[in-house]
PDB file of C-alpha atoms in Angstrom:
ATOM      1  CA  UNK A 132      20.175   5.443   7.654  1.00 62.00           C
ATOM      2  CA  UNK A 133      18.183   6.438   4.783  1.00 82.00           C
ATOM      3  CA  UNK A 134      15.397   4.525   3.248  1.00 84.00           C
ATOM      4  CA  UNK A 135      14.578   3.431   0.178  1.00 93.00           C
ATOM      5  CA  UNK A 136      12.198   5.937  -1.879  1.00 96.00           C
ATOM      6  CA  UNK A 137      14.356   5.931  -4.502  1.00 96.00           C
ATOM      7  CA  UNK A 138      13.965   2.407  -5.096  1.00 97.00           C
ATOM      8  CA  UNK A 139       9.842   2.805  -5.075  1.00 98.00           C
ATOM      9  CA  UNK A 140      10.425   5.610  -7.789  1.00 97.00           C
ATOM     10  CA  UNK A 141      13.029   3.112  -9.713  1.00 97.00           C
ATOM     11  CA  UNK A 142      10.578   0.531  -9.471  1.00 98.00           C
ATOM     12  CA  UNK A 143       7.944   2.166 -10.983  1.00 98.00           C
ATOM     13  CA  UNK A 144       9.476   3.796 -13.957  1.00 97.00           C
ATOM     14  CA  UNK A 145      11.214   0.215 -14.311  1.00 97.00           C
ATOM     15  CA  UNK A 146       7.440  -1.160 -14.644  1.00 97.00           C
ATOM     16  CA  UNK A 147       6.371   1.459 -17.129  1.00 96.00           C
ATOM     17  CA  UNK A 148       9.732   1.262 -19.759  1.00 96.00           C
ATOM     18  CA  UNK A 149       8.320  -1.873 -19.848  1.00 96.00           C
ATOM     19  CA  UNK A 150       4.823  -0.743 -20.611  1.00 95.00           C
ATOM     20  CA  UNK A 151       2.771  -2.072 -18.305  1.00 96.00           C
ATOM     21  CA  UNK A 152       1.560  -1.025 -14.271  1.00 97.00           C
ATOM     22  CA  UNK A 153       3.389  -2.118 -11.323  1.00 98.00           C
ATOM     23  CA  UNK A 154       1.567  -4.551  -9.331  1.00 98.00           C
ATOM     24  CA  UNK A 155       1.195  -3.935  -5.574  1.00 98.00           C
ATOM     25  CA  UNK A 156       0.355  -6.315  -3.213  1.00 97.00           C
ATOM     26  CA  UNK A 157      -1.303  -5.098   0.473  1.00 96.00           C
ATOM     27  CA  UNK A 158      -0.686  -7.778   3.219  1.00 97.00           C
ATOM     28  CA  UNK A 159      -0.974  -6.865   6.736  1.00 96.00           C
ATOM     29  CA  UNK A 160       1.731  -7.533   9.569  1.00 97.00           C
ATOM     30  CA  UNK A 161       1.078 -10.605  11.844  1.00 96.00           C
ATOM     31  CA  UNK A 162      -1.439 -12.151   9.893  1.00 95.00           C
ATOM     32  CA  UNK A 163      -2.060 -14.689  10.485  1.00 95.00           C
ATOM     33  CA  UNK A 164       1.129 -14.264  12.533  1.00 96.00           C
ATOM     34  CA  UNK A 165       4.285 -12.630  12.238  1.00 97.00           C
ATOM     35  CA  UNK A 166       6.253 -15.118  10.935  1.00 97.00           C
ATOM     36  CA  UNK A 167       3.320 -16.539   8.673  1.00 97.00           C
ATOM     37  CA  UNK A 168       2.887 -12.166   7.585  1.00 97.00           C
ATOM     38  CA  UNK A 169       6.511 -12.204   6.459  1.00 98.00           C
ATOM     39  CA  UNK A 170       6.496 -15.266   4.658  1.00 98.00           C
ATOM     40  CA  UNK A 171       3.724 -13.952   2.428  1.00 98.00           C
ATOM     41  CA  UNK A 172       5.246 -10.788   2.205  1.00 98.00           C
ATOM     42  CA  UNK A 173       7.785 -12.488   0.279  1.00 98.00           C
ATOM     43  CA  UNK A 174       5.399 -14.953  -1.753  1.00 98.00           C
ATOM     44  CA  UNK A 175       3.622 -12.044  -3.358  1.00 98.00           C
ATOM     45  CA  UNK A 176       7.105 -10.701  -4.577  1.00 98.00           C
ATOM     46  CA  UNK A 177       8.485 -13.941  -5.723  1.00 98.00           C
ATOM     47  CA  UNK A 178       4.704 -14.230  -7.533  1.00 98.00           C
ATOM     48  CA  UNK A 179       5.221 -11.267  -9.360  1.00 97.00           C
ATOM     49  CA  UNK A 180       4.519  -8.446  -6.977  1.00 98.00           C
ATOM     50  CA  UNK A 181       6.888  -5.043  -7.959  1.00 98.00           C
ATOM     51  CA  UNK A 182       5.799  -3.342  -4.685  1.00 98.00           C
ATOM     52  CA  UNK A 183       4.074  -4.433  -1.415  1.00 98.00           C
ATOM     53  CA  UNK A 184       2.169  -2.304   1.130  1.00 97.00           C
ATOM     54  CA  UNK A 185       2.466  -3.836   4.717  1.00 98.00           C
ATOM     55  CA  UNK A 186      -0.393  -3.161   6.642  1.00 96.00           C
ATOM     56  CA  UNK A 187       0.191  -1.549  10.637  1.00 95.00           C
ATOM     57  CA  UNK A 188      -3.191  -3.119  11.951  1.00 92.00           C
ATOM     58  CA  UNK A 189      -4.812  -0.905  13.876  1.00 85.00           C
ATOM     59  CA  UNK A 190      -8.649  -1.335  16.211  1.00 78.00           C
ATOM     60  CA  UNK A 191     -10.590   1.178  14.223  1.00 71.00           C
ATOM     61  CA  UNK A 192      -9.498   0.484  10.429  1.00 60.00           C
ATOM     62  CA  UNK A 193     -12.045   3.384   8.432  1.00 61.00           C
ATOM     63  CA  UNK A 194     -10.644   2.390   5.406  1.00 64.00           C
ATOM     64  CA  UNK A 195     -11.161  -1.155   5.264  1.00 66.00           C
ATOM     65  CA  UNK A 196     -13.392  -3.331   4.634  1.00 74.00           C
ATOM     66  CA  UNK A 197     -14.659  -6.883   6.612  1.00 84.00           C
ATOM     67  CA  UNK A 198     -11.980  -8.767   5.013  1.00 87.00           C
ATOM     68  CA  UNK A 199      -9.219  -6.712   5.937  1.00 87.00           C
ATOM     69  CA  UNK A 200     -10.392  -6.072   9.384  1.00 88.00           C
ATOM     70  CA  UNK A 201     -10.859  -9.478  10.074  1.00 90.00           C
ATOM     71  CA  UNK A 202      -7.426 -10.008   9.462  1.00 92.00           C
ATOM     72  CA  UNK A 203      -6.211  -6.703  11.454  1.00 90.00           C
ATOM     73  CA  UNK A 204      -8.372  -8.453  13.750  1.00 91.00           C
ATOM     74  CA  UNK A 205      -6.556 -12.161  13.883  1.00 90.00           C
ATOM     75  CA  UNK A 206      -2.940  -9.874  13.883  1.00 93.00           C
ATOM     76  CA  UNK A 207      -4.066  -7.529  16.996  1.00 89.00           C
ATOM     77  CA  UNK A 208      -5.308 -10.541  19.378  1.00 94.00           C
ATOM     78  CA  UNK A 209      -2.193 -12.461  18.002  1.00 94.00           C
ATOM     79  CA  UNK A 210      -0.474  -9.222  19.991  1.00 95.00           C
ATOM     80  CA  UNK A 211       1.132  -7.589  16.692  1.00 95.00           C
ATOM     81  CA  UNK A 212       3.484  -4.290  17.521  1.00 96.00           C
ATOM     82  CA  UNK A 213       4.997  -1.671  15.747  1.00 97.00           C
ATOM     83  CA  UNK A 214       8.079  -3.529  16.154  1.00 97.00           C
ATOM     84  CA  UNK A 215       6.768  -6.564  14.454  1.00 98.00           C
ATOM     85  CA  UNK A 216       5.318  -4.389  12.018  1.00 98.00           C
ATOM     86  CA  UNK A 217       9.567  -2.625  11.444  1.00 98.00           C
ATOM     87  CA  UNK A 218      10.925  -6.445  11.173  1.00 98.00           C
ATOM     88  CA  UNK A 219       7.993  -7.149   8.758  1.00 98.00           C
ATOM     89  CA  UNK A 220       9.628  -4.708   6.341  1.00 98.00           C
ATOM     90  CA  UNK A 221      13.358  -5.579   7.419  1.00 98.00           C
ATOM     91  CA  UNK A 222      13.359  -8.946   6.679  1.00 98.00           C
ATOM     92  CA  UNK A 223      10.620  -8.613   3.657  1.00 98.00           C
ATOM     93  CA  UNK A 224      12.612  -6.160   1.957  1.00 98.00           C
ATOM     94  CA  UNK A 225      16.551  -7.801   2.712  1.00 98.00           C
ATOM     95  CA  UNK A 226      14.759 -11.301   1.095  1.00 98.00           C
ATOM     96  CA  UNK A 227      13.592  -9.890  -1.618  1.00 97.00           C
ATOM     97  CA  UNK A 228      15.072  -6.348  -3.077  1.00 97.00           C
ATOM     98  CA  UNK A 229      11.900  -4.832  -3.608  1.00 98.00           C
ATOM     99  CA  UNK A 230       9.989  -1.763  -2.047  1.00 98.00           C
ATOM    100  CA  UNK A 231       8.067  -2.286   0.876  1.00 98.00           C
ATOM    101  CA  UNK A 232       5.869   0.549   2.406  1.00 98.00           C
ATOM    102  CA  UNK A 233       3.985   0.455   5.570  1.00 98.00           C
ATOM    103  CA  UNK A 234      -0.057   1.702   5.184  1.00 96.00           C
ATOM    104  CA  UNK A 235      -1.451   2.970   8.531  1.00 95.00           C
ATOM    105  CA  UNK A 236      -3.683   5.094  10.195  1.00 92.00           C
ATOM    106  CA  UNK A 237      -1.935   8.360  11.704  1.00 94.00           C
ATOM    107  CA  UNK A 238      -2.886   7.501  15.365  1.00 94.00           C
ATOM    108  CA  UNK A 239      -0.615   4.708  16.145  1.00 95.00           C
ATOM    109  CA  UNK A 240       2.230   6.834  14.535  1.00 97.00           C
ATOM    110  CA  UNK A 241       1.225  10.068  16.624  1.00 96.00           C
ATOM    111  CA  UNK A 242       1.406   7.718  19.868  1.00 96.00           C
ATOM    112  CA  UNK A 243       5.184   5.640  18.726  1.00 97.00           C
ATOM    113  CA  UNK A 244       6.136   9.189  18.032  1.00 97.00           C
ATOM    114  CA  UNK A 245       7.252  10.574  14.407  1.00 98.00           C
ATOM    115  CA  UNK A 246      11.093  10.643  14.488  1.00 97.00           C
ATOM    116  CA  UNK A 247      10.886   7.732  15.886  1.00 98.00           C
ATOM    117  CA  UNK A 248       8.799   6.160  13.388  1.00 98.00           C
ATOM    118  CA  UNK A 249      10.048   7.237  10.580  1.00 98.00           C
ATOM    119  CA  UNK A 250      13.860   6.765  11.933  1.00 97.00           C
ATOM    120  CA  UNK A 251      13.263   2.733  12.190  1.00 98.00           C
ATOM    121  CA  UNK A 252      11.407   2.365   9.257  1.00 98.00           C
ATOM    122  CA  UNK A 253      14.003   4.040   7.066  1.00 98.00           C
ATOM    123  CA  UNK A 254      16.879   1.589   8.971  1.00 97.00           C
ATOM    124  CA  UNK A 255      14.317  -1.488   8.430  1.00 98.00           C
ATOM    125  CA  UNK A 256      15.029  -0.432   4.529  1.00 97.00           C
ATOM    126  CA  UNK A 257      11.360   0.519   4.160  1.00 98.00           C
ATOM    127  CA  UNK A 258      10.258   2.839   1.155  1.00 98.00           C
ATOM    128  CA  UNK A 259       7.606   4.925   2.763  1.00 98.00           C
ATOM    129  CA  UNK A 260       4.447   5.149   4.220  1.00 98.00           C
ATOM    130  CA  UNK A 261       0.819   6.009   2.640  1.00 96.00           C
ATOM    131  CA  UNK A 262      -1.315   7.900   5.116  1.00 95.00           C
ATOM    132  CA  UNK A 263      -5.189   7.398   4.495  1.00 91.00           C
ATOM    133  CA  UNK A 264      -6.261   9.529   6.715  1.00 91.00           C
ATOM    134  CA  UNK A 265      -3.691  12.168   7.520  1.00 93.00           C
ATOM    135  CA  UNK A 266      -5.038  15.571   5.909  1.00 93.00           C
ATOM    136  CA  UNK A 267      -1.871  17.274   3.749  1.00 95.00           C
ATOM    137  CA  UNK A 268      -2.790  20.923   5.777  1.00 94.00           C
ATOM    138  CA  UNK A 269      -1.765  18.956   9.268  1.00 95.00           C
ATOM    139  CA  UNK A 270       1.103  16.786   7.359  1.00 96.00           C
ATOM    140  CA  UNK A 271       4.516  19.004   8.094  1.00 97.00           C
ATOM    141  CA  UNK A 272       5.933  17.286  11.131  1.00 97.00           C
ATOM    142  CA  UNK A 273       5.236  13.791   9.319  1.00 97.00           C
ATOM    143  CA  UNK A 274       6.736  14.791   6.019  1.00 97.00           C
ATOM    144  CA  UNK A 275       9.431  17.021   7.316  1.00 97.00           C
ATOM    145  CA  UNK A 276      10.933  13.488   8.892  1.00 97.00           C
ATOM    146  CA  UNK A 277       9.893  11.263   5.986  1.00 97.00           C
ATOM    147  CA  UNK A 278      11.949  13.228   3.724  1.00 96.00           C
ATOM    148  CA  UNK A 279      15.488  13.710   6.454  1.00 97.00           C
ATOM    149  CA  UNK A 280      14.786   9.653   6.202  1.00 97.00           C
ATOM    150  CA  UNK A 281      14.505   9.244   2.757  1.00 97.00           C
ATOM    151  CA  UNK A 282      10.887   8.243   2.762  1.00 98.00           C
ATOM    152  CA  UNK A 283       7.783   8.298   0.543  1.00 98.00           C
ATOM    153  CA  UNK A 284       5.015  10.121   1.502  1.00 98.00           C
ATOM    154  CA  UNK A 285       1.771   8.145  -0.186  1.00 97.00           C
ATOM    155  CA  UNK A 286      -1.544  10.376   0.060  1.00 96.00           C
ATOM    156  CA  UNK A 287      -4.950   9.242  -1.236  1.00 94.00           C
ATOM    157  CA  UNK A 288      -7.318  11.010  -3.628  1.00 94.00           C
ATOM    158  CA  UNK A 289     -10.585   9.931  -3.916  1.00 90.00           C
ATOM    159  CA  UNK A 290     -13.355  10.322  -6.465  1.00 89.00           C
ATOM    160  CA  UNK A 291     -15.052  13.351  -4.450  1.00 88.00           C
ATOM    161  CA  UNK A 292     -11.818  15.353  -4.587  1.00 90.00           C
ATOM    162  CA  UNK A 293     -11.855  18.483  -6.471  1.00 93.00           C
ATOM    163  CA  UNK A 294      -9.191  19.335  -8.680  1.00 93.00           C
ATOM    164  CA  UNK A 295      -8.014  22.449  -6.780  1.00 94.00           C
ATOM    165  CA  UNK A 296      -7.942  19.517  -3.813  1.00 94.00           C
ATOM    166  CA  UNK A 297      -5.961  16.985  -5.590  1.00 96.00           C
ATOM    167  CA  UNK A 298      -3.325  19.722  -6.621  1.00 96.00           C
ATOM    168  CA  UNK A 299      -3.074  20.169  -2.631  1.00 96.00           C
ATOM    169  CA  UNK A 300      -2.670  16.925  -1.989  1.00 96.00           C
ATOM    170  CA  UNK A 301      -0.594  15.780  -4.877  1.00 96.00           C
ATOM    171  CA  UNK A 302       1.806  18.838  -4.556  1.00 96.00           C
ATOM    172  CA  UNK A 303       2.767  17.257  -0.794  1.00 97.00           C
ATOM    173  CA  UNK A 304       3.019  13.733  -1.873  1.00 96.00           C
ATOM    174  CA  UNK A 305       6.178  11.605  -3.321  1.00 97.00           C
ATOM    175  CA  UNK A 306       6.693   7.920  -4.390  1.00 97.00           C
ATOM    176  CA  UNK A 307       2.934   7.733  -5.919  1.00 98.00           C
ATOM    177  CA  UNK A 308      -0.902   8.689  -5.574  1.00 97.00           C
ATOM    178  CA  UNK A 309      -2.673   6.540  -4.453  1.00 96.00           C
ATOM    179  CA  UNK A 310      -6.119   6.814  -6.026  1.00 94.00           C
ATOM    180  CA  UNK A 311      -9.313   4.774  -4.601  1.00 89.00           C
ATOM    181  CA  UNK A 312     -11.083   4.001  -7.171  1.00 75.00           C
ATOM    182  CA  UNK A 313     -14.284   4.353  -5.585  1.00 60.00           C
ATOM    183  CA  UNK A 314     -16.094   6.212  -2.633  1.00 44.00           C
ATOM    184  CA  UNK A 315     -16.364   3.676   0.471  1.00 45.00           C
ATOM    185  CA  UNK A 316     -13.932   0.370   1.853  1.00 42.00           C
ATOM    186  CA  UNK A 317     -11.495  -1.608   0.671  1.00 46.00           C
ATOM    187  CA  UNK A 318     -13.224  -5.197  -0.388  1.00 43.00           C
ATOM    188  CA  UNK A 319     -13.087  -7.593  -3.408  1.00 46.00           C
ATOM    189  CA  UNK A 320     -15.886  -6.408  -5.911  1.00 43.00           C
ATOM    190  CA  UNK A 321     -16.887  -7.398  -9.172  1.00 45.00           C
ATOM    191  CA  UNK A 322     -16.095  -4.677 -11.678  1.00 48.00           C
ATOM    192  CA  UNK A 323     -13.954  -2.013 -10.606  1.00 57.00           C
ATOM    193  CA  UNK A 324     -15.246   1.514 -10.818  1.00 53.00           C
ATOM    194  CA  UNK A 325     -15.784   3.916 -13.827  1.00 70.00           C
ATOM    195  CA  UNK A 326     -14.597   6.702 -11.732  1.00 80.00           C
ATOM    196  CA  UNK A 327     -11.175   5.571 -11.651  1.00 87.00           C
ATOM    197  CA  UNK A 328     -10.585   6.272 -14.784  1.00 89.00           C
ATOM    198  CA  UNK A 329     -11.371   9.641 -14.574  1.00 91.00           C
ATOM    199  CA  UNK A 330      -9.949  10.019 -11.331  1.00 93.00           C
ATOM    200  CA  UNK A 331      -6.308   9.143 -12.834  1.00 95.00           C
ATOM    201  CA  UNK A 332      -6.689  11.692 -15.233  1.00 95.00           C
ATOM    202  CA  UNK A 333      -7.603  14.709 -13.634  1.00 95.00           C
ATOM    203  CA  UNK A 334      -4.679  13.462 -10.844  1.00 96.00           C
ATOM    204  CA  UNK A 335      -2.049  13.257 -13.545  1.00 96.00           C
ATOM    205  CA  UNK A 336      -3.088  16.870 -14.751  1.00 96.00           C
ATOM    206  CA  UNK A 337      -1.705  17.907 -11.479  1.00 96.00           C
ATOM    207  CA  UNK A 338       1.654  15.781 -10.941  1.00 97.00           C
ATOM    208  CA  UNK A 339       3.959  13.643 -13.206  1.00 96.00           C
ATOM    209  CA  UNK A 340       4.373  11.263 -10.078  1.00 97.00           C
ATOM    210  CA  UNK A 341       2.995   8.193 -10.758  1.00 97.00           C
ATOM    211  CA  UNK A 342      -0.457   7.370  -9.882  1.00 97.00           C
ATOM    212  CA  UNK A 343      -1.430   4.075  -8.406  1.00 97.00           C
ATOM    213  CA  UNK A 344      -5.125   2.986  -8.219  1.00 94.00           C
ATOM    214  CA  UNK A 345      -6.356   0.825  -5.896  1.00 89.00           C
ATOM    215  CA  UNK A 346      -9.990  -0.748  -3.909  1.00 78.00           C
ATOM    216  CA  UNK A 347     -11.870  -2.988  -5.533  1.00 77.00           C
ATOM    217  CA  UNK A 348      -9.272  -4.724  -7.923  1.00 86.00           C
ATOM    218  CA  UNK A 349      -9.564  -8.708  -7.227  1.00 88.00           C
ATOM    219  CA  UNK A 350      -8.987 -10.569 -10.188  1.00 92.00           C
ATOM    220  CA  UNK A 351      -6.610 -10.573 -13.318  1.00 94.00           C
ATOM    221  CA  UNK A 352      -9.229  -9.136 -15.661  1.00 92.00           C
ATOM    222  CA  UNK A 353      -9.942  -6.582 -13.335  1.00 90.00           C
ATOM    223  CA  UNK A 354      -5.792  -5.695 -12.958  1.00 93.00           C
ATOM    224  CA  UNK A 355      -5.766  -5.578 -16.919  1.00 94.00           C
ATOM    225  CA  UNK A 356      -8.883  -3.007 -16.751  1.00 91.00           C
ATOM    226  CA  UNK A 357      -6.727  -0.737 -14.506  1.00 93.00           C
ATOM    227  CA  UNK A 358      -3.903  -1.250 -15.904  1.00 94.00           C
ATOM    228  CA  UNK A 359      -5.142   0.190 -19.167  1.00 93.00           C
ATOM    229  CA  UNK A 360      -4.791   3.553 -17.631  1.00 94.00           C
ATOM    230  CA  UNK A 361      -2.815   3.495 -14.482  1.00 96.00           C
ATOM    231  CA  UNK A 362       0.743   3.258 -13.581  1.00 97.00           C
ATOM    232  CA  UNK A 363       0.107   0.623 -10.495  1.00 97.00           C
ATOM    233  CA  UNK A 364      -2.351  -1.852  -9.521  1.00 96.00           C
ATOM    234  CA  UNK A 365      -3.090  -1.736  -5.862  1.00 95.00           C
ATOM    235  CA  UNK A 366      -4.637  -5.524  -4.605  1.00 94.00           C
ATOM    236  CA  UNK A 367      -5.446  -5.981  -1.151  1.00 91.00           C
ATOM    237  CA  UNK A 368      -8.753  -7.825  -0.098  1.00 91.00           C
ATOM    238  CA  UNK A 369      -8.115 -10.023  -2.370  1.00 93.00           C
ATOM    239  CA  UNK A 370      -4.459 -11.452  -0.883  1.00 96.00           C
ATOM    240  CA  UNK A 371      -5.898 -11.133   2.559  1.00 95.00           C
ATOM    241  CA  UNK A 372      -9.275 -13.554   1.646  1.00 95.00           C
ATOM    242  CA  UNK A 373      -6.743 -16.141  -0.413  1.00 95.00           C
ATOM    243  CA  UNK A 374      -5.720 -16.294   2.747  1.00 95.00           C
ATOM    244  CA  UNK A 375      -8.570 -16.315   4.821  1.00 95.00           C
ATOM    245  CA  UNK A 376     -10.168 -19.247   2.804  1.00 95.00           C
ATOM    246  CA  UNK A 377      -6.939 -21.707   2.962  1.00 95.00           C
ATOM    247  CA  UNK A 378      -6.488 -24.343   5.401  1.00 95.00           C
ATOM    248  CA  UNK A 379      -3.677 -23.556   6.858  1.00 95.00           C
ATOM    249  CA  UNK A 380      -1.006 -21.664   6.917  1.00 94.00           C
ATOM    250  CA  UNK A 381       1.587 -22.956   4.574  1.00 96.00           C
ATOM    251  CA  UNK A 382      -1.493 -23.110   1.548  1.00 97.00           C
ATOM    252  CA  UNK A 383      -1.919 -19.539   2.409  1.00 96.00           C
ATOM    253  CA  UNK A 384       1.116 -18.540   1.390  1.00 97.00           C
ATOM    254  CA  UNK A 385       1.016 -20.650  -1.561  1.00 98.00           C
ATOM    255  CA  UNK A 386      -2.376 -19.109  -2.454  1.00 97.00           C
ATOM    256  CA  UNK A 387      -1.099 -15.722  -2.124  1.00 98.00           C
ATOM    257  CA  UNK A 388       2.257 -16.877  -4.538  1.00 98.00           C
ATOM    258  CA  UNK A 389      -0.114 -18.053  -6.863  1.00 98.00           C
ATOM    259  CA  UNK A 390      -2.523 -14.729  -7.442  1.00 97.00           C
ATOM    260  CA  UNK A 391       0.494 -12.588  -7.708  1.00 98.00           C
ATOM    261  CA  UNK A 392       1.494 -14.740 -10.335  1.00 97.00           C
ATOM    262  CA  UNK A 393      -2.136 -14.363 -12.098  1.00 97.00           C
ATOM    263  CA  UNK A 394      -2.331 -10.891 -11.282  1.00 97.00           C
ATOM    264  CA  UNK A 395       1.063 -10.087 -12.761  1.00 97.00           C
ATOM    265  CA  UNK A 396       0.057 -11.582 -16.169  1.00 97.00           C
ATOM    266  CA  UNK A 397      -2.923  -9.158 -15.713  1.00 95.00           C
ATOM    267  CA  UNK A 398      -0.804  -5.975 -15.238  1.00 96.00           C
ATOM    268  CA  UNK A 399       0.951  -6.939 -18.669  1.00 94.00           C
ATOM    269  CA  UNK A 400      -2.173  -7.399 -20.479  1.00 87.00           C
ATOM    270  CA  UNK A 401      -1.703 -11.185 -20.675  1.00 86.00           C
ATOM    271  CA  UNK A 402      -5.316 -12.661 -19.857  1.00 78.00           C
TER     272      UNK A 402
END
């Protein structure tokens, strides 16, 4: 069974014949339980969302910020597994069409084991995976497998990267970059960084894969911003505290539905 990188690269170029970014959504698996993760899975596609990240939560998140690890938090005492995490994805993507990648820390992978991994995420139909923290130099086992399965291999550059670095990295990578936009956590802020900009352009000296940037993008105005210069728009904290803040399950969804929507005008320069 092969997965679905293809469609993530479709996807993309779809988004930029049409000259705007993709929007991506990040949502993680059993939050606030599995069933309740799916459904809002789906609600940020049918919102607008082109791709969606589903989050493997994990105890030690470096990455992310309160928000996200309260959630990760909620999903772990709820009991979440890997294999709620693989029918996340299978019944996310089957509803829906579109590209769904898993985002997680290389431990829990390096424990479930790598063919293994990547063997039922490609048969769940998922796209890929994006690797935070997973240095390119140990990568070979992981992307040797990705690719057999037909999976993206997501990578993140950061503002501190040097160029000779992001070559490295970007050189190893497929599907997109994904480029935080900022040193530090994920987390809602209230302008989005300066150094993304310039971040995107010295990573697109090195690759013509697209590059997706990401932390820190909350609002439509913001996804515009980013837009402007990027060919995704990665929102995460954002979903997750819609979320958070509603009163129960069933608004949550809706909430999440509804900022795709907004966000999705945003990424076509409609605000």
């Amino acid at each position: 069974m092969s997965g679905n990188v293809r469609l993530l690269s479709d996807t993309l170029a779809a988004a930029k014949e049409e000259g705007r970014s993709a929007l991506i959504a990040y949502l993680p698996a059993g939050f606030p339980t599995v069933d309740g993760g799916i459904e809002a899975v789906k609600a940020a596609i049918e919102g607008g969302a082109d791709v969606v990240e589903v989050g493997l939560p994990h105890s030690d998140p470096v990455l992310d910020g309160p928000v996200i690890q309260t959630a990760d938090d909620i999903a772990l005492r709820g009991g979440v597994r890997i294999a709620d995490v693989m029918r996340t994805v299978r019944e996310a993507h089957a509803a829906t069409g579109a590209p769904i990648l898993v985002m997680t820390y290389w431990n829990p992978i390096d424990r479930y084991g790598v063919e293994r991994f990547t063997a039922e995420l490609a048969e769940a139909g998922g796209a890929g995976c994006i690797l935070p923290d997973l240095p390119v130099q140990e990568s070979a086992l992981w992307r040797e497998h990705a690719e057999k399965h037909g999976l993206a291999t997501v990578f993140v550059v950061a503002p501190s990267s040097k160029d000779e670095r992001l070559a490295e990295i970007t050189a190893a990578g497929s599907g997109f970059v994904y480029a935080a936009s900022l040193m530090g956590v994920t987390g809602t802020r209230a302008s989005v960084s300066s150094q993304a900009e310039d971040l995107v352009r010295r990573t697109r000296a090195t690759t013509d894969t697209p590059v997706c940037v990401g932390l820190g993008v909350s609002n439509p105005a913001q996804a515009a911003e980013v837009a402007r210069f990027a060919d995704g728009v990665i929102v995460g904290s954002a979903f997750v505290k819609r979320m958070l803040d509603a009163p129960d399950a069933a608004a949550g969804v809706e909430a999440v539905r509804a900022l795709a929507g907004e966000l999705a005008k945003g990424v076509r320069g409609q605000v």
